[in-house]
N, CA, C and O atoms as a MOPAC input file, in Angstrom:
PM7 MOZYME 1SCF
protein

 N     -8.73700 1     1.67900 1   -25.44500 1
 C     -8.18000 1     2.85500 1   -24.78800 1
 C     -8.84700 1     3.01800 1   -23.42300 1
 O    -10.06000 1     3.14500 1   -23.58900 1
 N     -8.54100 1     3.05600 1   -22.29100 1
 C     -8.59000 1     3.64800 1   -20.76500 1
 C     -9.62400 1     4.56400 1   -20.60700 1
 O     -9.28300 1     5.47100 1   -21.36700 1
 N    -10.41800 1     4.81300 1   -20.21800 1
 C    -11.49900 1     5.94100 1   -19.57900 1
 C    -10.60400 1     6.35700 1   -19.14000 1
 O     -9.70400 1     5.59200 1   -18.79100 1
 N    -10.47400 1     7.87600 1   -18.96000 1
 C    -10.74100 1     8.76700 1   -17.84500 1
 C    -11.04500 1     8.46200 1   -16.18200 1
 O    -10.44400 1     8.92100 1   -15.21100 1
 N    -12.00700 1     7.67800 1   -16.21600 1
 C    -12.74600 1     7.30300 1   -15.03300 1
 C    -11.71500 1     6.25500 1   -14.57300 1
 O    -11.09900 1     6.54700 1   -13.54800 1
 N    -11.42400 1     5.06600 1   -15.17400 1
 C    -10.45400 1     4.02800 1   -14.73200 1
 C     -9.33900 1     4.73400 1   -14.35300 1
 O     -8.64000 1     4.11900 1   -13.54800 1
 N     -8.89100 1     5.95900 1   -14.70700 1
 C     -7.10300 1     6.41700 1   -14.42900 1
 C     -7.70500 1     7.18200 1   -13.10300 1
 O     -7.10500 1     7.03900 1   -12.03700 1
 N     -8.53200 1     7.74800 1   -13.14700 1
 C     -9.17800 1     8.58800 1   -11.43600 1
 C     -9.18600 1     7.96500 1   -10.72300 1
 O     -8.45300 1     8.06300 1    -9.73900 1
 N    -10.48400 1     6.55000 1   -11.01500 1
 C    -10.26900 1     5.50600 1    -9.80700 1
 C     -8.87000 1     4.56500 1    -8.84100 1
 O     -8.51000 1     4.15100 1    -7.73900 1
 N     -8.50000 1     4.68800 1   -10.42500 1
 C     -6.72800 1     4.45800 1    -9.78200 1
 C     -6.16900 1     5.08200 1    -8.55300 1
 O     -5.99300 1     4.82600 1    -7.36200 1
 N     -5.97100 1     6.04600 1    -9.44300 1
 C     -5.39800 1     7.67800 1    -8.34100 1
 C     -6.04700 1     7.28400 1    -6.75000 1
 O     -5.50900 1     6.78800 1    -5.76000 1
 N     -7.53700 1     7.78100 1    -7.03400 1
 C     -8.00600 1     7.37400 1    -5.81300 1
 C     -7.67300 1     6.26500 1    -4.63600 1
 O     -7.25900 1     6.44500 1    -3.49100 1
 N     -8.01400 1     5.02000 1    -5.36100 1
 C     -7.72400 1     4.06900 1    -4.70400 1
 C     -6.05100 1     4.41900 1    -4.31100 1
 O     -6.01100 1     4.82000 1    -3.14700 1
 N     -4.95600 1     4.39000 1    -4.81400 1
 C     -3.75000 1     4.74800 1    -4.64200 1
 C     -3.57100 1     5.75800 1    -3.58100 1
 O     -2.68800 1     5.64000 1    -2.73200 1
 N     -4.36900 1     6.72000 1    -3.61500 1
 C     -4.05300 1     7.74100 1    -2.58100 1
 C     -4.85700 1     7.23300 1    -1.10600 1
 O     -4.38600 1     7.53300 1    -0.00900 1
 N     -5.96600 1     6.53000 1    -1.23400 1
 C     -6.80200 1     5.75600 1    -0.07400 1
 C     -5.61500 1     4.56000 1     0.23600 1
 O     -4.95900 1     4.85400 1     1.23500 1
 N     -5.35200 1     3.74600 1    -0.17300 1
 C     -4.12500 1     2.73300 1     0.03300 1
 C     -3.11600 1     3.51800 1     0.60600 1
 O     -2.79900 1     3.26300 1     1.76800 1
 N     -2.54600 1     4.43700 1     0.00000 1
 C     -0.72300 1     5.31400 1     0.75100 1
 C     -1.43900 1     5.96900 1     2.01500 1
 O     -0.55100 1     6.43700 1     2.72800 1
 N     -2.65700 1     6.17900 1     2.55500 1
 C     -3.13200 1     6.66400 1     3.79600 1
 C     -3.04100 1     5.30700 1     4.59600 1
 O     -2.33300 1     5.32600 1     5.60300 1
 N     -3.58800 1     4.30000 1     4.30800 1
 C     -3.44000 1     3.45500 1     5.10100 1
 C     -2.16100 1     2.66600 1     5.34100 1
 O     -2.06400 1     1.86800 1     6.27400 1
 N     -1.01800 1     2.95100 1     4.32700 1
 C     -0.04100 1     2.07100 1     4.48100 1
 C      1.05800 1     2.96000 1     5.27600 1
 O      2.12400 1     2.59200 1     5.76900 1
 N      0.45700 1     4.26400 1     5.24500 1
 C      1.75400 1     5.11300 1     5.86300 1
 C      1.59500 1     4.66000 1     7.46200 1
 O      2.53500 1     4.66200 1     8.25700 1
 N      0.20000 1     4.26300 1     7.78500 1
 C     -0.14100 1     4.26800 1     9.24600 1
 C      0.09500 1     2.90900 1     9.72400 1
 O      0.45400 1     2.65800 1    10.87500 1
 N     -0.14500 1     1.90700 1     8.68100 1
 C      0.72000 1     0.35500 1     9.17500 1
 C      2.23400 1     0.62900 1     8.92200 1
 O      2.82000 1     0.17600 1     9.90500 1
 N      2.94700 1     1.05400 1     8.23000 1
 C      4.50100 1     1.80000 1     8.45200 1
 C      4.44600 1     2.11100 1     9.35600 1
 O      4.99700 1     1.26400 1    10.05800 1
 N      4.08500 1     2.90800 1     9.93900 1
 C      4.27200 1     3.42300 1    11.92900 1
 C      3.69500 1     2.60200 1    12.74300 1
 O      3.87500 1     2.79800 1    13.94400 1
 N      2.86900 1     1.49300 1    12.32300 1
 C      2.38200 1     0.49900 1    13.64700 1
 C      3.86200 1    -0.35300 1    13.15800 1
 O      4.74100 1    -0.28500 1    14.01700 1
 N      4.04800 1    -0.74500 1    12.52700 1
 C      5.34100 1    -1.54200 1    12.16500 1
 C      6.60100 1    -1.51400 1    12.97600 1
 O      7.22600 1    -2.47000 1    13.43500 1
 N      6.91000 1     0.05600 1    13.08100 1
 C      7.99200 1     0.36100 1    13.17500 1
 C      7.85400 1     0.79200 1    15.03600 1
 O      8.80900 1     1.00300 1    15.78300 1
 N      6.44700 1     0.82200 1    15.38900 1
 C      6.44100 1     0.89600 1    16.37800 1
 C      6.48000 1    -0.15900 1    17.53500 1
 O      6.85000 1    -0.05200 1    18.70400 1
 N      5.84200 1    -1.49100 1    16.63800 1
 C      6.28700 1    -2.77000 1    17.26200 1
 C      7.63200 1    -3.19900 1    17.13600 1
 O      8.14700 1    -3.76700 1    18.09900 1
 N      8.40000 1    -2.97900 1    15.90300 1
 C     10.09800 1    -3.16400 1    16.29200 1
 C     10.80000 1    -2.58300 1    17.12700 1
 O     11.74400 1    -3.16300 1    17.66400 1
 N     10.49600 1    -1.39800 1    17.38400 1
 C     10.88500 1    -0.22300 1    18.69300 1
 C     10.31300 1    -0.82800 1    20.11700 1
 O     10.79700 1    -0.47800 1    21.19300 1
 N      9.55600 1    -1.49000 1    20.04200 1
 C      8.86900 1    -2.26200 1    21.47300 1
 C      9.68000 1    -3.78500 1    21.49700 1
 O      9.81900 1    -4.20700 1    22.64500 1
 N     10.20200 1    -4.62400 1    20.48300 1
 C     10.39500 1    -5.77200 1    20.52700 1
 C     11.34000 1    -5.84500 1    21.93700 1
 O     11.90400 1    -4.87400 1    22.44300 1
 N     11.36300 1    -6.81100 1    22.28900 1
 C     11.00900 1    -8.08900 1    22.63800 1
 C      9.37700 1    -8.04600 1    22.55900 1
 O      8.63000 1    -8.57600 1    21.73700 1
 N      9.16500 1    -7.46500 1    23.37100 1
 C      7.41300 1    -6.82000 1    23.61200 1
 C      6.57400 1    -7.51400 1    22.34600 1
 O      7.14300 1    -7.44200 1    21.25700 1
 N      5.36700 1    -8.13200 1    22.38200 1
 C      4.81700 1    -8.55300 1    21.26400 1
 C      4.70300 1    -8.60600 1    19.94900 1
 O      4.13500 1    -8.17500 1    18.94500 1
 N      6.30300 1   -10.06000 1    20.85100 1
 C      6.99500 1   -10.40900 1    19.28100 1
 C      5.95400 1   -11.18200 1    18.16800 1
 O      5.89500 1   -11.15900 1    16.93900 1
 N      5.19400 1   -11.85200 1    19.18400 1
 C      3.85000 1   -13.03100 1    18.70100 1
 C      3.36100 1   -12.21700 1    17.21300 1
 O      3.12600 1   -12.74500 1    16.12600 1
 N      3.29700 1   -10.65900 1    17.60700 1
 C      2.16700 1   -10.05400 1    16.25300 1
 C      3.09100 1    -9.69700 1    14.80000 1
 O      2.56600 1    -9.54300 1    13.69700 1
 N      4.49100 1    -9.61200 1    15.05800 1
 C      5.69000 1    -9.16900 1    14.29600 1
 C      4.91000 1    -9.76200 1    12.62900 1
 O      4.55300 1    -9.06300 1    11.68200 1
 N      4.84800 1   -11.35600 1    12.79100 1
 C      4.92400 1   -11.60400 1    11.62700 1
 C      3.56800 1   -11.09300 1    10.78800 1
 O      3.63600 1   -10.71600 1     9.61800 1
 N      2.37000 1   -11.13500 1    11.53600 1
 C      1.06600 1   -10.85300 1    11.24000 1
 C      0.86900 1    -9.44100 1    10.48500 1
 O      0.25600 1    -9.19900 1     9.44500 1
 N      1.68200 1    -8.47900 1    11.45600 1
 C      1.76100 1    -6.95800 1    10.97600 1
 C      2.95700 1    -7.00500 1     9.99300 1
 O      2.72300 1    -5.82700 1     9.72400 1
 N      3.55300 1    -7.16400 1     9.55700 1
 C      4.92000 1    -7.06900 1     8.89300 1
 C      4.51500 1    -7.64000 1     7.43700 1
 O      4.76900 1    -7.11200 1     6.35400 1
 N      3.83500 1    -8.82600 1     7.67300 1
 C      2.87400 1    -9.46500 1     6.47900 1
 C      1.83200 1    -8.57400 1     5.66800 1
 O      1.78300 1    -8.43100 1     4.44600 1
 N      0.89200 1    -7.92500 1     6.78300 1
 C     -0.01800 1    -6.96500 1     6.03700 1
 C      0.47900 1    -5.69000 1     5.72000 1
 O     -0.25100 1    -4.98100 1     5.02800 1
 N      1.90400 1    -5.11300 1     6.19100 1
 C      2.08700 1    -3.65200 1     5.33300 1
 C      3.06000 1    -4.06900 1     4.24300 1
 O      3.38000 1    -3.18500 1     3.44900 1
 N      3.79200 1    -5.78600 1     4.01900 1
 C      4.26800 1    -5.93400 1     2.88700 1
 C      3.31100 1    -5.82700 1     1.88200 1
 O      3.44200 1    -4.95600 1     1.02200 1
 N      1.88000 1    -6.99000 1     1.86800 1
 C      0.51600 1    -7.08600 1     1.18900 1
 C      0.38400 1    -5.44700 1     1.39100 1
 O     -0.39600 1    -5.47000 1     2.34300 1
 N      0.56400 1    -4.37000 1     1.19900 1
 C     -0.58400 1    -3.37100 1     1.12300 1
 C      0.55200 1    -2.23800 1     0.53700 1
 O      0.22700 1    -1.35600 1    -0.25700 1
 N      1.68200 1    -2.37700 1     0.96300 1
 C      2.97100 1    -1.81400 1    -0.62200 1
 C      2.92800 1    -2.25300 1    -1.75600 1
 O      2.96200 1    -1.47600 1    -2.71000 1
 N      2.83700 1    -3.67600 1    -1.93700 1
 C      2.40400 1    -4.66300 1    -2.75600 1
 C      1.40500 1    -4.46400 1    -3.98900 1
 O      1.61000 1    -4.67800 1    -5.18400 1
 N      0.06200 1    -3.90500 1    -3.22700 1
 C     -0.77600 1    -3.67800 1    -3.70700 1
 C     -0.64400 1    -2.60400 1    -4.10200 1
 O     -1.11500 1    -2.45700 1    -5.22900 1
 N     -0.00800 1    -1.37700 1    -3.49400 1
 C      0.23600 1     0.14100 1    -4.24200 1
 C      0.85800 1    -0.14600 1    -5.29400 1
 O      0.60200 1     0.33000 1    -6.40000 1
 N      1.56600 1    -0.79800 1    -5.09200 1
 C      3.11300 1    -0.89900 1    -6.42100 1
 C      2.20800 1    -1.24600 1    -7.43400 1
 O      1.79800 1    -0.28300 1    -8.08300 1
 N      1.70600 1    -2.54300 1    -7.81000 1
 C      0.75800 1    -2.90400 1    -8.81000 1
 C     -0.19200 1    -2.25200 1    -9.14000 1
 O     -0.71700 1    -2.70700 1   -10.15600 1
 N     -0.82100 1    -1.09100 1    -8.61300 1
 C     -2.12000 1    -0.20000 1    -9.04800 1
 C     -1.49500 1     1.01400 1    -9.55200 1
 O     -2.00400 1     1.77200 1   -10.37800 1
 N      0.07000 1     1.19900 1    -8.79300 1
 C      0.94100 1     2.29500 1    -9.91600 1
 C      0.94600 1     1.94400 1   -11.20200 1
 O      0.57200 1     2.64000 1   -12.14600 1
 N      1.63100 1     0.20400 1   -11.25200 1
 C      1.68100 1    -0.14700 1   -12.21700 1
 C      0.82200 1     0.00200 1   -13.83000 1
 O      0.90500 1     0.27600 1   -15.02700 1
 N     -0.06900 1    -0.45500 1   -12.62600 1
 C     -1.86000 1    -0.08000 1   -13.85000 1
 C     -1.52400 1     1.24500 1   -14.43800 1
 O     -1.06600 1     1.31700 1   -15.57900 1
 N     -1.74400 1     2.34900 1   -13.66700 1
 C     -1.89900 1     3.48800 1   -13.60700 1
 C     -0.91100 1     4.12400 1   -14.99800 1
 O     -1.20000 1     4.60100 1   -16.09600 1
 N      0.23400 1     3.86200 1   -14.34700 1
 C      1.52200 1     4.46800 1   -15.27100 1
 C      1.03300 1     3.44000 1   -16.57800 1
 O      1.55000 1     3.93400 1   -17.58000 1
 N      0.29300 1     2.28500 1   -16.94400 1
 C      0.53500 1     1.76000 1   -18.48400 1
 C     -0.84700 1     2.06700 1   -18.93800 1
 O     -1.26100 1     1.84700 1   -20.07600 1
 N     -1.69200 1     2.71700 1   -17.73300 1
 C     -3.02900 1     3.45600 1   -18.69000 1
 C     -2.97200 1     4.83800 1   -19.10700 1
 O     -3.71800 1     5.46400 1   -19.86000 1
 N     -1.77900 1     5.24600 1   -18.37100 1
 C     -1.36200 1     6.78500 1   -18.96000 1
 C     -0.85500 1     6.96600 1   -20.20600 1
 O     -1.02600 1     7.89500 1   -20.99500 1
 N      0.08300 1     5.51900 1   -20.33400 1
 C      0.90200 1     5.49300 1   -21.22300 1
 C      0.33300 1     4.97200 1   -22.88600 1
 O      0.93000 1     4.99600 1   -23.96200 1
 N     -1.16300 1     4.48100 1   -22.50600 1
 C     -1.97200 1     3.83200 1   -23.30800 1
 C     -2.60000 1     5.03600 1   -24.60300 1
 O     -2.76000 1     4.95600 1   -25.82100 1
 N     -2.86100 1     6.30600 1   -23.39000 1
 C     -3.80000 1     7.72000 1   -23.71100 1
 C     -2.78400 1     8.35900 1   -25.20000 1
 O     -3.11400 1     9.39800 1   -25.77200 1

């Protein structure tokens, strides 16, 4: 059965991750709004806010089957 502590740390981490991914979402969307303009970084940034949704989705994942564990 799940601690307590493991479903917090979740949360946490989850809510520290959606702070940072909301702000690569707006660098994202702010380099497509600039394109032509440094097209060079498109794939680099576009790569790390897929990797970092990615990573939310799967720590929901956790989350919702340690709730579901309790």
């Amino acid at each position: 059965m799940p601690t307590t502590t493991s479903v917090e740390e979740l949360k946490t981490q989850i809510k520290r991750l959606n702070s940072k991914a909301g702000q690569m979402k707006m660098d994202l969307h702010d380099l497509a709004e600039g394109l032509p303009t440094d097209y060079e970084t498109l794939i680099e940034v576009a790569t790390a806010t897929y990797e970092i949704f990615r990573e939310i989705h799967d720590l929901k994942q956790q989350l919702k089957q340690q709730e579901q564990a309790k």
